[in-house]
Structure formats: structure tokens, C-alpha cells
Coordinates of C-alpha atoms in Angstrom, one line a residue:
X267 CA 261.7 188.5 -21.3
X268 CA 260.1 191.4 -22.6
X269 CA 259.8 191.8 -26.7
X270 CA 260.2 195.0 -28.4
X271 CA 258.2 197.0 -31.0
X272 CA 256.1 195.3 -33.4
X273 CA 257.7 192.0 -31.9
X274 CA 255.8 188.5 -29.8
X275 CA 256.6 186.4 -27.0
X276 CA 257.6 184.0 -29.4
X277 CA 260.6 186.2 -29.7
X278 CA 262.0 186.0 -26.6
X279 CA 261.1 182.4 -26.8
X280 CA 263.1 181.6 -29.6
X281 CA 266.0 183.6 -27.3
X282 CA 265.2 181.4 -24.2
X283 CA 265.9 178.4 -26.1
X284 CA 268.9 179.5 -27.8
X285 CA 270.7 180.1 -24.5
X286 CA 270.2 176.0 -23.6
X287 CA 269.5 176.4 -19.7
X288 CA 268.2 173.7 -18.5
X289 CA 266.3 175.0 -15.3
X290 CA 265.2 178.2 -17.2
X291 CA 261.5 179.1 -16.6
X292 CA 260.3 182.1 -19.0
X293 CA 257.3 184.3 -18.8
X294 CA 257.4 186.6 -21.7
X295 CA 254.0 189.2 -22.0
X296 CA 252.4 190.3 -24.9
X297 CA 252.1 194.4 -26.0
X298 CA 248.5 195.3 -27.0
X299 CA 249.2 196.1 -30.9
X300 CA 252.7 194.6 -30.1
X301 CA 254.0 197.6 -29.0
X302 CA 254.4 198.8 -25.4
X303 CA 253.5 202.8 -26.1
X304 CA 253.8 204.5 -29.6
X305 CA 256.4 206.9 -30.0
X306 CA 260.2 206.4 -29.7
X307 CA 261.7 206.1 -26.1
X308 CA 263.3 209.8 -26.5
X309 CA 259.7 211.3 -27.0
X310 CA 258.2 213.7 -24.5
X311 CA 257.3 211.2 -21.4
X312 CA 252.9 212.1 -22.6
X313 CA 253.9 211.4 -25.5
X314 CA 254.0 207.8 -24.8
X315 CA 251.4 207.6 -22.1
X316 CA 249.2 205.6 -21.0
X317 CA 251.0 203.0 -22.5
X318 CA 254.5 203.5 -20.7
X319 CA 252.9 203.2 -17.1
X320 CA 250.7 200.2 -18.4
X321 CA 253.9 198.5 -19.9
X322 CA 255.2 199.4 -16.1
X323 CA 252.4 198.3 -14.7
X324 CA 252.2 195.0 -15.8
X325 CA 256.2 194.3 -15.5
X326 CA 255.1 194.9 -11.6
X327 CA 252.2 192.7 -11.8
X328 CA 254.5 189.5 -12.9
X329 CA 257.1 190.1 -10.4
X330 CA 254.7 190.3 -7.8
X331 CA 252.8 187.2 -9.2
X332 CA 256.3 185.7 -8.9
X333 CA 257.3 186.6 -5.6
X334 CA 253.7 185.5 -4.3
X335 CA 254.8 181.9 -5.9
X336 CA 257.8 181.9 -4.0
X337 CA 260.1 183.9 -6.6
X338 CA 262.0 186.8 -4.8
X339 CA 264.0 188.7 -7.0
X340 CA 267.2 187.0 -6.7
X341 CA 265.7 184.5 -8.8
X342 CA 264.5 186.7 -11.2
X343 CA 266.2 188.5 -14.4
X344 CA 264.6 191.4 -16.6
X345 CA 265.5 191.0 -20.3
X346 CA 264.4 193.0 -22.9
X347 CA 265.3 193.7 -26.4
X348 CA 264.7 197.6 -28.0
X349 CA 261.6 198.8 -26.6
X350 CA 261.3 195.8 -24.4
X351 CA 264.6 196.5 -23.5
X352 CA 263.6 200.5 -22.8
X353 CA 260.6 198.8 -20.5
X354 CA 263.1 196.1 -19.0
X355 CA 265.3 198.6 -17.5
X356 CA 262.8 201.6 -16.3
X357 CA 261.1 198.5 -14.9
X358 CA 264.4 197.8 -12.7
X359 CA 265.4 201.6 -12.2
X360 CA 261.9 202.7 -10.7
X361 CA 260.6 199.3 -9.0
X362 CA 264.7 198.7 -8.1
X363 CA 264.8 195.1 -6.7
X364 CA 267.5 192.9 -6.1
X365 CA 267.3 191.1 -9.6
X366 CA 269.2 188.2 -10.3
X367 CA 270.3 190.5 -14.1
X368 CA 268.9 193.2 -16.2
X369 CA 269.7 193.1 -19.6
X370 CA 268.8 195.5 -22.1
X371 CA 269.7 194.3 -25.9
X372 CA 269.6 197.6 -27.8
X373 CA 267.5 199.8 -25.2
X374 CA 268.4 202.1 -22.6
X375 CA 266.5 204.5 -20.0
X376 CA 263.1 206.0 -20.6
X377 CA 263.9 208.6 -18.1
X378 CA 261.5 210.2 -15.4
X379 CA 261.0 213.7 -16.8
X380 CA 261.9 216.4 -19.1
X381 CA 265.2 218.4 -19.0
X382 CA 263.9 221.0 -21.0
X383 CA 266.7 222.2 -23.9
X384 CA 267.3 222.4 -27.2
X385 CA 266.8 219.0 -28.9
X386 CA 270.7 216.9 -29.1
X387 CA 272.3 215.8 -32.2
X388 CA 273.8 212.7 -30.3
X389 CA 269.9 212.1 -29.0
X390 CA 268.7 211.6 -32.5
X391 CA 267.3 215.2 -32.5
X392 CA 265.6 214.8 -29.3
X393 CA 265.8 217.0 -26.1
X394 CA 267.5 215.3 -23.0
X395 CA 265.4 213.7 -20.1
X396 CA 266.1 213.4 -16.5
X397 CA 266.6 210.6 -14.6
X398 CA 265.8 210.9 -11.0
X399 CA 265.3 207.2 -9.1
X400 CA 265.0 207.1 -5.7
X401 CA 265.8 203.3 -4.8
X402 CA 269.0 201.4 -4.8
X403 CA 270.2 198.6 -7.0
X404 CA 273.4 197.2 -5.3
X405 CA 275.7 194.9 -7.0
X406 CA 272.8 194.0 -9.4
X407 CA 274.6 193.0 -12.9
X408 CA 272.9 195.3 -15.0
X409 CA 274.1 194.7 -19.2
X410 CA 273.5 197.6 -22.0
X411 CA 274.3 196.2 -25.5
X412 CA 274.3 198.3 -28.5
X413 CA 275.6 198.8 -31.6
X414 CA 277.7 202.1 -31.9
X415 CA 275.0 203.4 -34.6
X416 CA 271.9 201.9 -33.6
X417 CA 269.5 203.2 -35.5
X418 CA 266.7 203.7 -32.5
X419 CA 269.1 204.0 -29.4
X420 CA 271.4 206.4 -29.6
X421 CA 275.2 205.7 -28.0
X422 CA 274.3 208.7 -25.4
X423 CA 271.0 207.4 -24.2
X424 CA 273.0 203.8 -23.7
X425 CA 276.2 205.7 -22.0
X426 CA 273.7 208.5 -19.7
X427 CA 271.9 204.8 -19.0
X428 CA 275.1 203.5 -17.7
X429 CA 275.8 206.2 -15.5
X430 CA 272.3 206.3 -14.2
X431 CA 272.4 202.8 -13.3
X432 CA 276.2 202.3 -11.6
X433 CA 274.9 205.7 -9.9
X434 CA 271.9 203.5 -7.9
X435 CA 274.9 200.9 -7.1
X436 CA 274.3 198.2 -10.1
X437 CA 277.3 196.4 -11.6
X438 CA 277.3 197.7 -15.1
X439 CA 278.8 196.3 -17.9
X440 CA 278.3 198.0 -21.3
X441 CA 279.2 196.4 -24.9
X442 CA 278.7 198.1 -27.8
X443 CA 279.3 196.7 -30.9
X444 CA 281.1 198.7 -33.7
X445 CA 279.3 199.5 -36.8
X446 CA 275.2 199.8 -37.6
X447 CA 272.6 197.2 -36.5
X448 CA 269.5 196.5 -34.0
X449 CA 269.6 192.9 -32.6
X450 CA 271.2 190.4 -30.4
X451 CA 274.5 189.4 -30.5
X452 CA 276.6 185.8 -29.7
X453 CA 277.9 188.3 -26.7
X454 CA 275.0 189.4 -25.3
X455 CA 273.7 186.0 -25.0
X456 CA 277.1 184.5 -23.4
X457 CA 276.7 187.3 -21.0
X458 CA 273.0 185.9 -19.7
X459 CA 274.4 182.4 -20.0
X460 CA 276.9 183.7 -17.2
X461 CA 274.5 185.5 -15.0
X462 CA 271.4 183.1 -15.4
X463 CA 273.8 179.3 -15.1
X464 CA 272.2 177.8 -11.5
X465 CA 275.1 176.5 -11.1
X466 CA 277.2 180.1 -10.5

């Protein structure tokens, strides 16, 4: 479970427990300065850098801790809220496992490059990205909640996300939540009580 911007592990602890599974393990890393790179997720790609590809980097350091401890993906979900909901899926897009679940709670895709333009109105004022993954996520349930005016992630990041992902073969399944706000919802955690029940 992966916290966002100026957030703690205690966070996604607090989450954890509110979902009540029973045979739940939860590894939840820290941000240095509580933040996984310093600009918003529509910035210029070196804009963000190093800390995008460290935030990457150690995302692939704990799944392959995990699978070294007998954990293969099937047993494990990415869930992230904003930025560590950003971090949670480009983790899944470019490392593309066969997760048990992605979630992103008010996130979407960082991207893989610039698409050069004039910034968008419906991207915050930002220029558009690309989005160019070269593995496969089959039948992986992949969930993007967001509240239609999110004010940090934009309804055409989420929706472009979407696309992307049901694209590399994930089962996608978007909620967006009418109004303003930026947080997690009775839903969203239904949802990962669905995908993350042993029992299913």
C-alpha cells in the first residue's frame, strides 16, 4: 500500500485495518520527505526525476523481496492513494505482473514520455503524455477511483488511464464519484474487500 504526497505508512495502515481481512499482510514504504518526487504527476517526466524512477525502483525491490519469500504476484495487490496511487499503477503498467489487484484511489498514469502540444484545459493546464508499455496485464482487475473534480487528477488523466490499462488486457473498472474531493470512499474499499477476500 503505497501513501501519497505529504502522507505515512500509517496511512495505509489505518486503510488495512479498516477493510477487516483477516489473512491480510501489509507492507506499506515510506517517501523520503513523504513524497515520492516533487511536482504534480502531469509535470514534464525530468521534472519529477530522480524521484519517479526511485519511487519505481523500490516498488520493484518489494515485489521481488516478496516473490523471493515465496509471494508471486497472484498473491500480491498494488494500492495506492494520489501520488501513491500515480506510483501504484506506473509500477503495474511498466513492471506488468499478474497482480492479484491494482487500485489507484484518486491517481492515474504517470505516462512514459512527452506528447509534445499545447498544454489541455481538461489536463489541468498541462500538455498530454504518452503512454507506451510494452508488457501485458491480462484479466488483472485494475480499479481507478476519482471524484469527477478532483482537485489533483483530472477526469482525462483517470479515463486516458483506463484506456491505457484495458489496452495491455487488465479488467478495468472505473468509479468516479460526482462532485469535488480527494480521498477514499465506502466503494473503493468494498471493491478491495472483493478482490483481496481468500476466500474468492
Amino acid at each position: 500500500m503505497i501513501h501519497g504526497r505529504g502522507g505515512a505508512p500509517e496511512d495505509m495502515f489505518g486503510l488495512a485495518k479498516h477493510l477487516a481481512l483477516p489473512d491480510l499482510a501489509v507492507l506499506a514504504p515510506q517517501a523520503a520527505g513523504q513524497s515520492w518526487w516533487p511536482d504534480s504527476f502531469l509535470a514534464p517526466l525530468t521534472a519529477n526525476e530522480p524521484g519517479l524512477g526511485s519511487g519505481l525502483s523500490v516498488i520493484s525491490s518489494l515485489l521481488d523481496d516478496l516473490s523471493e519469500q515465496g509471494f508471486d504476484p497472484t498473491r500480491v495487490a498494488l494500492i495506492g492513494f494520489s501520488q501513491g496511487a500515480c506510483l501504484a499503477l506506473e509500477a503495474a503498467a511498466r513492471l506488468a505482473r499478474p497482480f492479484r489487484a491494482v487500485a489507484a484511489l484518486s491517481g492515474g498514469l504517470v505516462g512514459t514520455g512527452e506528447a509534445g502540444g499545447a498544454p489541455r484545459a481538461d489536463l489541468y493546464d498541462r500538455p498530454a503524455k504518452t503512454f507506451d508499455y510494452a508488457g501485458r496485464l491480462a484479466d488483472v482487475p485494475v480499479l481507478l477511483g476519482c471524484h469527477e473534480r478532483d482537485p489533483h487528477i483530472p477526469l482525462a488523466r483517470v479515463q486516458k488511464s483506463a484506456d491505457v490499462l484495458q489496452n495491455m488486457g487488465a479488467k478495468v473498472e472505473t468509479l468516479i464519484l460526482p462532485g469535488a474531493g480527494h480521498g477514499i470512499v465506502a466503494e473503493e474499499a468494498a471493491w478491495l474487500r472483493r478482490q483481496l477476500n481468500t476466500e474468492r
